[in-house]
């Protein structure tokens, strides 16, 4: 029995990216929207694995503006009755070498050009921002007062509440089975609850974005790469208003979480999984906690925060964020399959970038003349271009491993 009504647009994936897309499209006037999530609740899979940091300083003005838009969205949602638990505490980025300090000056210039307030500080000036941290070896600090963090599941729930208030339908516990295409255009989908006729299908399926694209006949290099972080038990002196931090030379990031320290990093020898080895109805391999990797994070960070050494760990976050060979989102409508729209390969920026991704989707679908940046993210750059999986997997993993590369 078909329990689903037709829709103009179906979004596949009820995480931060999918719900952020639905939120942006509904705000732009497209209200006949249906969001499908196979789990029993929104934000239950890839989104729930996130660390929740949101940094706006990026290597290009376009990416900076995208992140700035996400922060504006989080501020809007924070004023709603179901907030995303947004904490605008700022962030400090620490340079331990002159080369990294030079990079910070360039990043600051780019941020300023985009209209983002940032400040370059020396260690003494930065110390009051993080009193427990040792800044004696720090050459420069890039301070962004409007950065922050949120609770990932709360982001999805906040988007969902706002979407429902605008008339968006959200159907959990529903599995996509096929994408129906006629004469090169999407005409609908089939689910375990019945068929839905639609004009657009937005693929925001996270670690299953590859499989959903395959249903539309597209082979796209969306590679899940393992990521881990840990949270300690509450520690003295850690208050929720301390800034987030990033230490590129140590490939570390962190923030305060529930009175403890959340500490994560980008592994120099990462581990990826091939999406072709599991099915749409299945799941990626379970991430087995790699304690030597977590120990290496702790050991490296202890040079700056000695109290972190030996702190009891209460929880480990782990999952498979997806990466692309060129480190850019795969976003927009396929020119070969009209009506099939990608919102995947987020390179670990799905939650923090969800507001900006939604903005780009609106531009891609509803603007007759989308800008060059939006066009550069098109799935067409990979569709039928002769790439191979061996290179794609290696390159996507390298994007992860060189996340803080200069």
PDB file of C-alpha atoms in Angstrom, residues 4-184:
ATOM      1  CA  UNK A   4       3.466   8.493   0.435  1.00  0.00           C
ATOM      2  CA  UNK A   5       2.054  11.379  -1.585  1.00  0.00           C
ATOM      3  CA  UNK A   6       3.769  12.816  -4.656  1.00  0.00           C
ATOM      4  CA  UNK A   7       6.100  15.800  -4.297  1.00  0.00           C
ATOM      5  CA  UNK A   8       7.847  18.314  -6.489  1.00  0.00           C
ATOM      6  CA  UNK A   9      11.167  17.489  -4.839  1.00  0.00           C
ATOM      7  CA  UNK A  10      12.305  14.458  -2.842  1.00  0.00           C
ATOM      8  CA  UNK A  11      15.395  14.759  -0.647  1.00  0.00           C
ATOM      9  CA  UNK A  12      17.054  11.419   0.104  1.00  0.00           C
ATOM     10  CA  UNK A  13      18.771  11.638   3.480  1.00  0.00           C
ATOM     11  CA  UNK A  14      17.538  13.064   6.758  1.00  0.00           C
ATOM     12  CA  UNK A  15      20.859  14.262   8.120  1.00  0.00           C
ATOM     13  CA  UNK A  16      22.148  17.815   8.402  1.00  0.00           C
ATOM     14  CA  UNK A  17      22.895  18.097   4.670  1.00  0.00           C
ATOM     15  CA  UNK A  18      19.544  16.767   3.464  1.00  0.00           C
ATOM     16  CA  UNK A  19      17.489  18.713   5.983  1.00  0.00           C
ATOM     17  CA  UNK A  20      19.604  21.819   5.429  1.00  0.00           C
ATOM     18  CA  UNK A  21      18.863  21.503   1.716  1.00  0.00           C
ATOM     19  CA  UNK A  22      15.143  21.115   2.388  1.00  0.00           C
ATOM     20  CA  UNK A  23      15.218  24.106   4.745  1.00  0.00           C
ATOM     21  CA  UNK A  24      16.909  26.326   2.149  1.00  0.00           C
ATOM     22  CA  UNK A  25      14.633  25.198  -0.689  1.00  0.00           C
ATOM     23  CA  UNK A  26      11.522  25.746   1.428  1.00  0.00           C
ATOM     24  CA  UNK A  27      12.751  29.197   2.451  1.00  0.00           C
ATOM     25  CA  UNK A  28      13.193  29.949  -1.253  1.00  0.00           C
ATOM     26  CA  UNK A  29       9.538  29.073  -1.890  1.00  0.00           C
ATOM     27  CA  UNK A  30       9.705  25.399  -2.882  1.00  0.00           C
ATOM     28  CA  UNK A  31       7.325  23.965  -0.292  1.00  0.00           C
ATOM     29  CA  UNK A  32       6.190  20.714  -1.968  1.00  0.00           C
ATOM     30  CA  UNK A  33       9.080  18.784  -0.465  1.00  0.00           C
ATOM     31  CA  UNK A  34       9.447  15.276   0.905  1.00  0.00           C
ATOM     32  CA  UNK A  35      12.508  14.210   2.925  1.00  0.00           C
ATOM     33  CA  UNK A  36      13.175  10.472   3.181  1.00  0.00           C
ATOM     34  CA  UNK A  37      15.285   8.952   5.950  1.00  0.00           C
ATOM     35  CA  UNK A  38      15.742   5.214   6.256  1.00  0.00           C
ATOM     36  CA  UNK A  39      16.569   5.350   9.992  1.00  0.00           C
ATOM     37  CA  UNK A  40      13.860   5.771  12.576  1.00  0.00           C
ATOM     38  CA  UNK A  41      14.818   9.368  13.327  1.00  0.00           C
ATOM     39  CA  UNK A  42      16.624  12.260  11.669  1.00  0.00           C
ATOM     40  CA  UNK A  43      20.353  12.785  12.074  1.00  0.00           C
ATOM     41  CA  UNK A  44      20.908   9.218  13.213  1.00  0.00           C
ATOM     42  CA  UNK A  45      23.795   8.114  10.976  1.00  0.00           C
ATOM     43  CA  UNK A  46      26.552  10.280   9.450  1.00  0.00           C
ATOM     44  CA  UNK A  47      25.391  13.445  11.215  1.00  0.00           C
ATOM     45  CA  UNK A  48      25.454  11.809  14.634  1.00  0.00           C
ATOM     46  CA  UNK A  49      29.143  10.958  14.133  1.00  0.00           C
ATOM     47  CA  UNK A  50      30.263  14.582  13.767  1.00  0.00           C
ATOM     48  CA  UNK A  51      32.365  16.577  16.222  1.00  0.00           C
ATOM     49  CA  UNK A  52      30.253  19.698  15.737  1.00  0.00           C
ATOM     50  CA  UNK A  53      32.888  22.397  15.101  1.00  0.00           C
ATOM     51  CA  UNK A  54      32.108  25.161  12.630  1.00  0.00           C
ATOM     52  CA  UNK A  55      35.027  27.198  11.298  1.00  0.00           C
ATOM     53  CA  UNK A  56      34.628  29.918   8.695  1.00  0.00           C
ATOM     54  CA  UNK A  57      38.252  30.608   7.734  1.00  0.00           C
ATOM     55  CA  UNK A  58      38.840  28.791   4.451  1.00  0.00           C
ATOM     56  CA  UNK A  59      41.439  28.793   1.725  1.00  0.00           C
ATOM     57  CA  UNK A  60      39.238  30.587  -0.821  1.00  0.00           C
ATOM     58  CA  UNK A  61      36.756  33.471  -0.536  1.00  0.00           C
ATOM     59  CA  UNK A  62      34.007  31.247  -1.957  1.00  0.00           C
ATOM     60  CA  UNK A  63      34.420  28.638   0.754  1.00  0.00           C
ATOM     61  CA  UNK A  64      34.654  31.320   3.424  1.00  0.00           C
ATOM     62  CA  UNK A  65      31.407  32.928   2.267  1.00  0.00           C
ATOM     63  CA  UNK A  66      29.768  29.503   2.255  1.00  0.00           C
ATOM     64  CA  UNK A  67      30.767  28.878   5.871  1.00  0.00           C
ATOM     65  CA  UNK A  68      29.674  32.377   6.876  1.00  0.00           C
ATOM     66  CA  UNK A  69      26.229  31.662   5.490  1.00  0.00           C
ATOM     67  CA  UNK A  70      26.042  28.478   7.561  1.00  0.00           C
ATOM     68  CA  UNK A  71      26.758  30.475  10.716  1.00  0.00           C
ATOM     69  CA  UNK A  72      23.952  32.890   9.837  1.00  0.00           C
ATOM     70  CA  UNK A  73      21.595  29.932   9.464  1.00  0.00           C
ATOM     71  CA  UNK A  74      22.668  28.467  12.819  1.00  0.00           C
ATOM     72  CA  UNK A  75      22.014  31.842  14.457  1.00  0.00           C
ATOM     73  CA  UNK A  76      18.530  31.929  12.947  1.00  0.00           C
ATOM     74  CA  UNK A  77      17.764  28.417  14.125  1.00  0.00           C
ATOM     75  CA  UNK A  78      19.148  29.117  17.593  1.00  0.00           C
ATOM     76  CA  UNK A  79      16.328  31.637  18.062  1.00  0.00           C
ATOM     77  CA  UNK A  80      13.706  28.976  17.255  1.00  0.00           C
ATOM     78  CA  UNK A  81      11.843  26.744  19.689  1.00  0.00           C
ATOM     79  CA  UNK A  82      14.057  23.780  18.671  1.00  0.00           C
ATOM     80  CA  UNK A  83      17.596  25.225  18.551  1.00  0.00           C
ATOM     81  CA  UNK A  84      20.716  23.460  17.211  1.00  0.00           C
ATOM     82  CA  UNK A  85      22.618  24.118  20.452  1.00  0.00           C
ATOM     83  CA  UNK A  86      24.796  26.683  18.666  1.00  0.00           C
ATOM     84  CA  UNK A  87      27.608  28.134  20.811  1.00  0.00           C
ATOM     85  CA  UNK A  88      29.316  31.120  19.184  1.00  0.00           C
ATOM     86  CA  UNK A  89      32.481  30.930  21.266  1.00  0.00           C
ATOM     87  CA  UNK A  90      34.994  31.731  18.531  1.00  0.00           C
ATOM     88  CA  UNK A  91      38.018  29.690  17.524  1.00  0.00           C
ATOM     89  CA  UNK A  92      41.792  29.895  17.781  1.00  0.00           C
ATOM     90  CA  UNK A  93      44.088  28.448  15.153  1.00  0.00           C
ATOM     91  CA  UNK A  94      47.654  27.955  16.399  1.00  0.00           C
ATOM     92  CA  UNK A  95      50.789  28.187  14.236  1.00  0.00           C
ATOM     93  CA  UNK A  96      53.887  26.436  15.571  1.00  0.00           C
ATOM     94  CA  UNK A  97      56.198  27.471  12.717  1.00  0.00           C
ATOM     95  CA  UNK A  98      57.010  30.553  10.658  1.00  0.00           C
ATOM     96  CA  UNK A  99      55.737  28.818   7.537  1.00  0.00           C
ATOM     97  CA  UNK A 100      52.352  28.236   9.135  1.00  0.00           C
ATOM     98  CA  UNK A 101      52.311  31.809  10.447  1.00  0.00           C
ATOM     99  CA  UNK A 102      52.796  32.995   6.854  1.00  0.00           C
ATOM    100  CA  UNK A 103      49.823  30.871   5.827  1.00  0.00           C
ATOM    101  CA  UNK A 104      47.744  32.455   8.592  1.00  0.00           C
ATOM    102  CA  UNK A 105      48.493  35.925   7.210  1.00  0.00           C
ATOM    103  CA  UNK A 106      47.199  34.835   3.806  1.00  0.00           C
ATOM    104  CA  UNK A 107      44.122  33.239   5.366  1.00  0.00           C
ATOM    105  CA  UNK A 108      43.463  36.418   7.335  1.00  0.00           C
ATOM    106  CA  UNK A 109      43.674  38.512   4.163  1.00  0.00           C
ATOM    107  CA  UNK A 110      41.262  36.158   2.385  1.00  0.00           C
ATOM    108  CA  UNK A 111      38.852  36.189   5.331  1.00  0.00           C
ATOM    109  CA  UNK A 112      38.925  39.971   5.561  1.00  0.00           C
ATOM    110  CA  UNK A 113      38.228  40.230   1.830  1.00  0.00           C
ATOM    111  CA  UNK A 114      35.138  38.061   2.373  1.00  0.00           C
ATOM    112  CA  UNK A 115      33.940  40.296   5.214  1.00  0.00           C
ATOM    113  CA  UNK A 116      34.811  37.900   8.037  1.00  0.00           C
ATOM    114  CA  UNK A 117      36.252  39.407  11.211  1.00  0.00           C
ATOM    115  CA  UNK A 118      39.541  37.751  12.177  1.00  0.00           C
ATOM    116  CA  UNK A 119      42.568  38.829  14.198  1.00  0.00           C
ATOM    117  CA  UNK A 120      46.206  37.727  14.189  1.00  0.00           C
ATOM    118  CA  UNK A 121      47.534  37.487  17.749  1.00  0.00           C
ATOM    119  CA  UNK A 122      50.764  36.519  19.403  1.00  0.00           C
ATOM    120  CA  UNK A 123      50.824  33.900  22.125  1.00  0.00           C
ATOM    121  CA  UNK A 124      50.658  36.405  24.973  1.00  0.00           C
ATOM    122  CA  UNK A 125      47.569  38.085  23.543  1.00  0.00           C
ATOM    123  CA  UNK A 126      45.886  34.728  22.903  1.00  0.00           C
ATOM    124  CA  UNK A 127      46.549  33.254  26.347  1.00  0.00           C
ATOM    125  CA  UNK A 128      43.465  34.829  28.007  1.00  0.00           C
ATOM    126  CA  UNK A 129      41.281  33.116  25.402  1.00  0.00           C
ATOM    127  CA  UNK A 130      42.487  29.653  26.545  1.00  0.00           C
ATOM    128  CA  UNK A 131      44.135  30.098  29.961  1.00  0.00           C
ATOM    129  CA  UNK A 132      44.951  26.389  30.406  1.00  0.00           C
ATOM    130  CA  UNK A 133      46.856  26.141  27.134  1.00  0.00           C
ATOM    131  CA  UNK A 134      50.618  26.690  26.863  1.00  0.00           C
ATOM    132  CA  UNK A 135      51.309  29.278  24.146  1.00  0.00           C
ATOM    133  CA  UNK A 136      55.080  29.489  24.724  1.00  0.00           C
ATOM    134  CA  UNK A 137      55.930  27.684  21.458  1.00  0.00           C
ATOM    135  CA  UNK A 138      53.153  29.291  19.415  1.00  0.00           C
ATOM    136  CA  UNK A 139      54.345  31.643  16.649  1.00  0.00           C
ATOM    137  CA  UNK A 140      50.967  33.074  15.691  1.00  0.00           C
ATOM    138  CA  UNK A 141      47.277  32.667  16.490  1.00  0.00           C
ATOM    139  CA  UNK A 142      44.404  33.285  14.086  1.00  0.00           C
ATOM    140  CA  UNK A 143      41.361  34.271  16.139  1.00  0.00           C
ATOM    141  CA  UNK A 144      37.858  34.226  14.626  1.00  0.00           C
ATOM    142  CA  UNK A 145      35.314  35.440  17.209  1.00  0.00           C
ATOM    143  CA  UNK A 146      32.217  34.296  15.282  1.00  0.00           C
ATOM    144  CA  UNK A 147      33.181  30.628  14.901  1.00  0.00           C
ATOM    145  CA  UNK A 148      31.596  28.091  17.207  1.00  0.00           C
ATOM    146  CA  UNK A 149      30.208  24.635  17.715  1.00  0.00           C
ATOM    147  CA  UNK A 150      26.866  22.885  17.859  1.00  0.00           C
ATOM    148  CA  UNK A 151      25.440  19.494  18.785  1.00  0.00           C
ATOM    149  CA  UNK A 152      25.192  17.574  15.469  1.00  0.00           C
ATOM    150  CA  UNK A 153      21.972  15.689  16.222  1.00  0.00           C
ATOM    151  CA  UNK A 154      20.416  18.922  17.472  1.00  0.00           C
ATOM    152  CA  UNK A 155      21.244  20.567  14.139  1.00  0.00           C
ATOM    153  CA  UNK A 156      19.261  17.911  12.274  1.00  0.00           C
ATOM    154  CA  UNK A 157      16.364  18.151  14.729  1.00  0.00           C
ATOM    155  CA  UNK A 158      16.326  21.948  14.465  1.00  0.00           C
ATOM    156  CA  UNK A 159      16.269  21.832  10.660  1.00  0.00           C
ATOM    157  CA  UNK A 160      13.507  19.214  10.789  1.00  0.00           C
ATOM    158  CA  UNK A 161      11.342  21.332  13.087  1.00  0.00           C
ATOM    159  CA  UNK A 162      11.777  24.420  10.906  1.00  0.00           C
ATOM    160  CA  UNK A 163      11.046  22.391   7.765  1.00  0.00           C
ATOM    161  CA  UNK A 164       7.840  20.949   9.183  1.00  0.00           C
ATOM    162  CA  UNK A 165       6.685  24.439  10.141  1.00  0.00           C
ATOM    163  CA  UNK A 166       7.032  25.383   6.454  1.00  0.00           C
ATOM    164  CA  UNK A 167       5.033  22.358   5.318  1.00  0.00           C
ATOM    165  CA  UNK A 168       7.889  20.041   4.385  1.00  0.00           C
ATOM    166  CA  UNK A 169       7.040  16.375   4.893  1.00  0.00           C
ATOM    167  CA  UNK A 170       9.662  14.212   6.605  1.00  0.00           C
ATOM    168  CA  UNK A 171       9.263  10.454   6.398  1.00  0.00           C
ATOM    169  CA  UNK A 172      11.581   8.362   8.568  1.00  0.00           C
ATOM    170  CA  UNK A 173      11.889   4.581   8.496  1.00  0.00           C
ATOM    171  CA  UNK A 174      11.607   4.590   4.702  1.00  0.00           C
ATOM    172  CA  UNK A 175      14.013   2.892   2.285  1.00  0.00           C
ATOM    173  CA  UNK A 176      14.675   4.130  -1.220  1.00  0.00           C
ATOM    174  CA  UNK A 177      14.600   1.273  -3.730  1.00  0.00           C
ATOM    175  CA  UNK A 178      14.916   2.886  -7.157  1.00  0.00           C
ATOM    176  CA  UNK A 179      14.989   6.154  -9.068  1.00  0.00           C
ATOM    177  CA  UNK A 180      12.613   6.226 -12.018  1.00  0.00           C
ATOM    178  CA  UNK A 181      13.913   7.893 -15.167  1.00  0.00           C
ATOM    179  CA  UNK A 182      12.203   8.431 -18.497  1.00  0.00           C
ATOM    180  CA  UNK A 183      13.913   9.952 -21.538  1.00  0.00           C
ATOM    181  CA  UNK A 184      16.810  11.231 -19.483  1.00  0.00           C
TER     182      UNK A 184
END
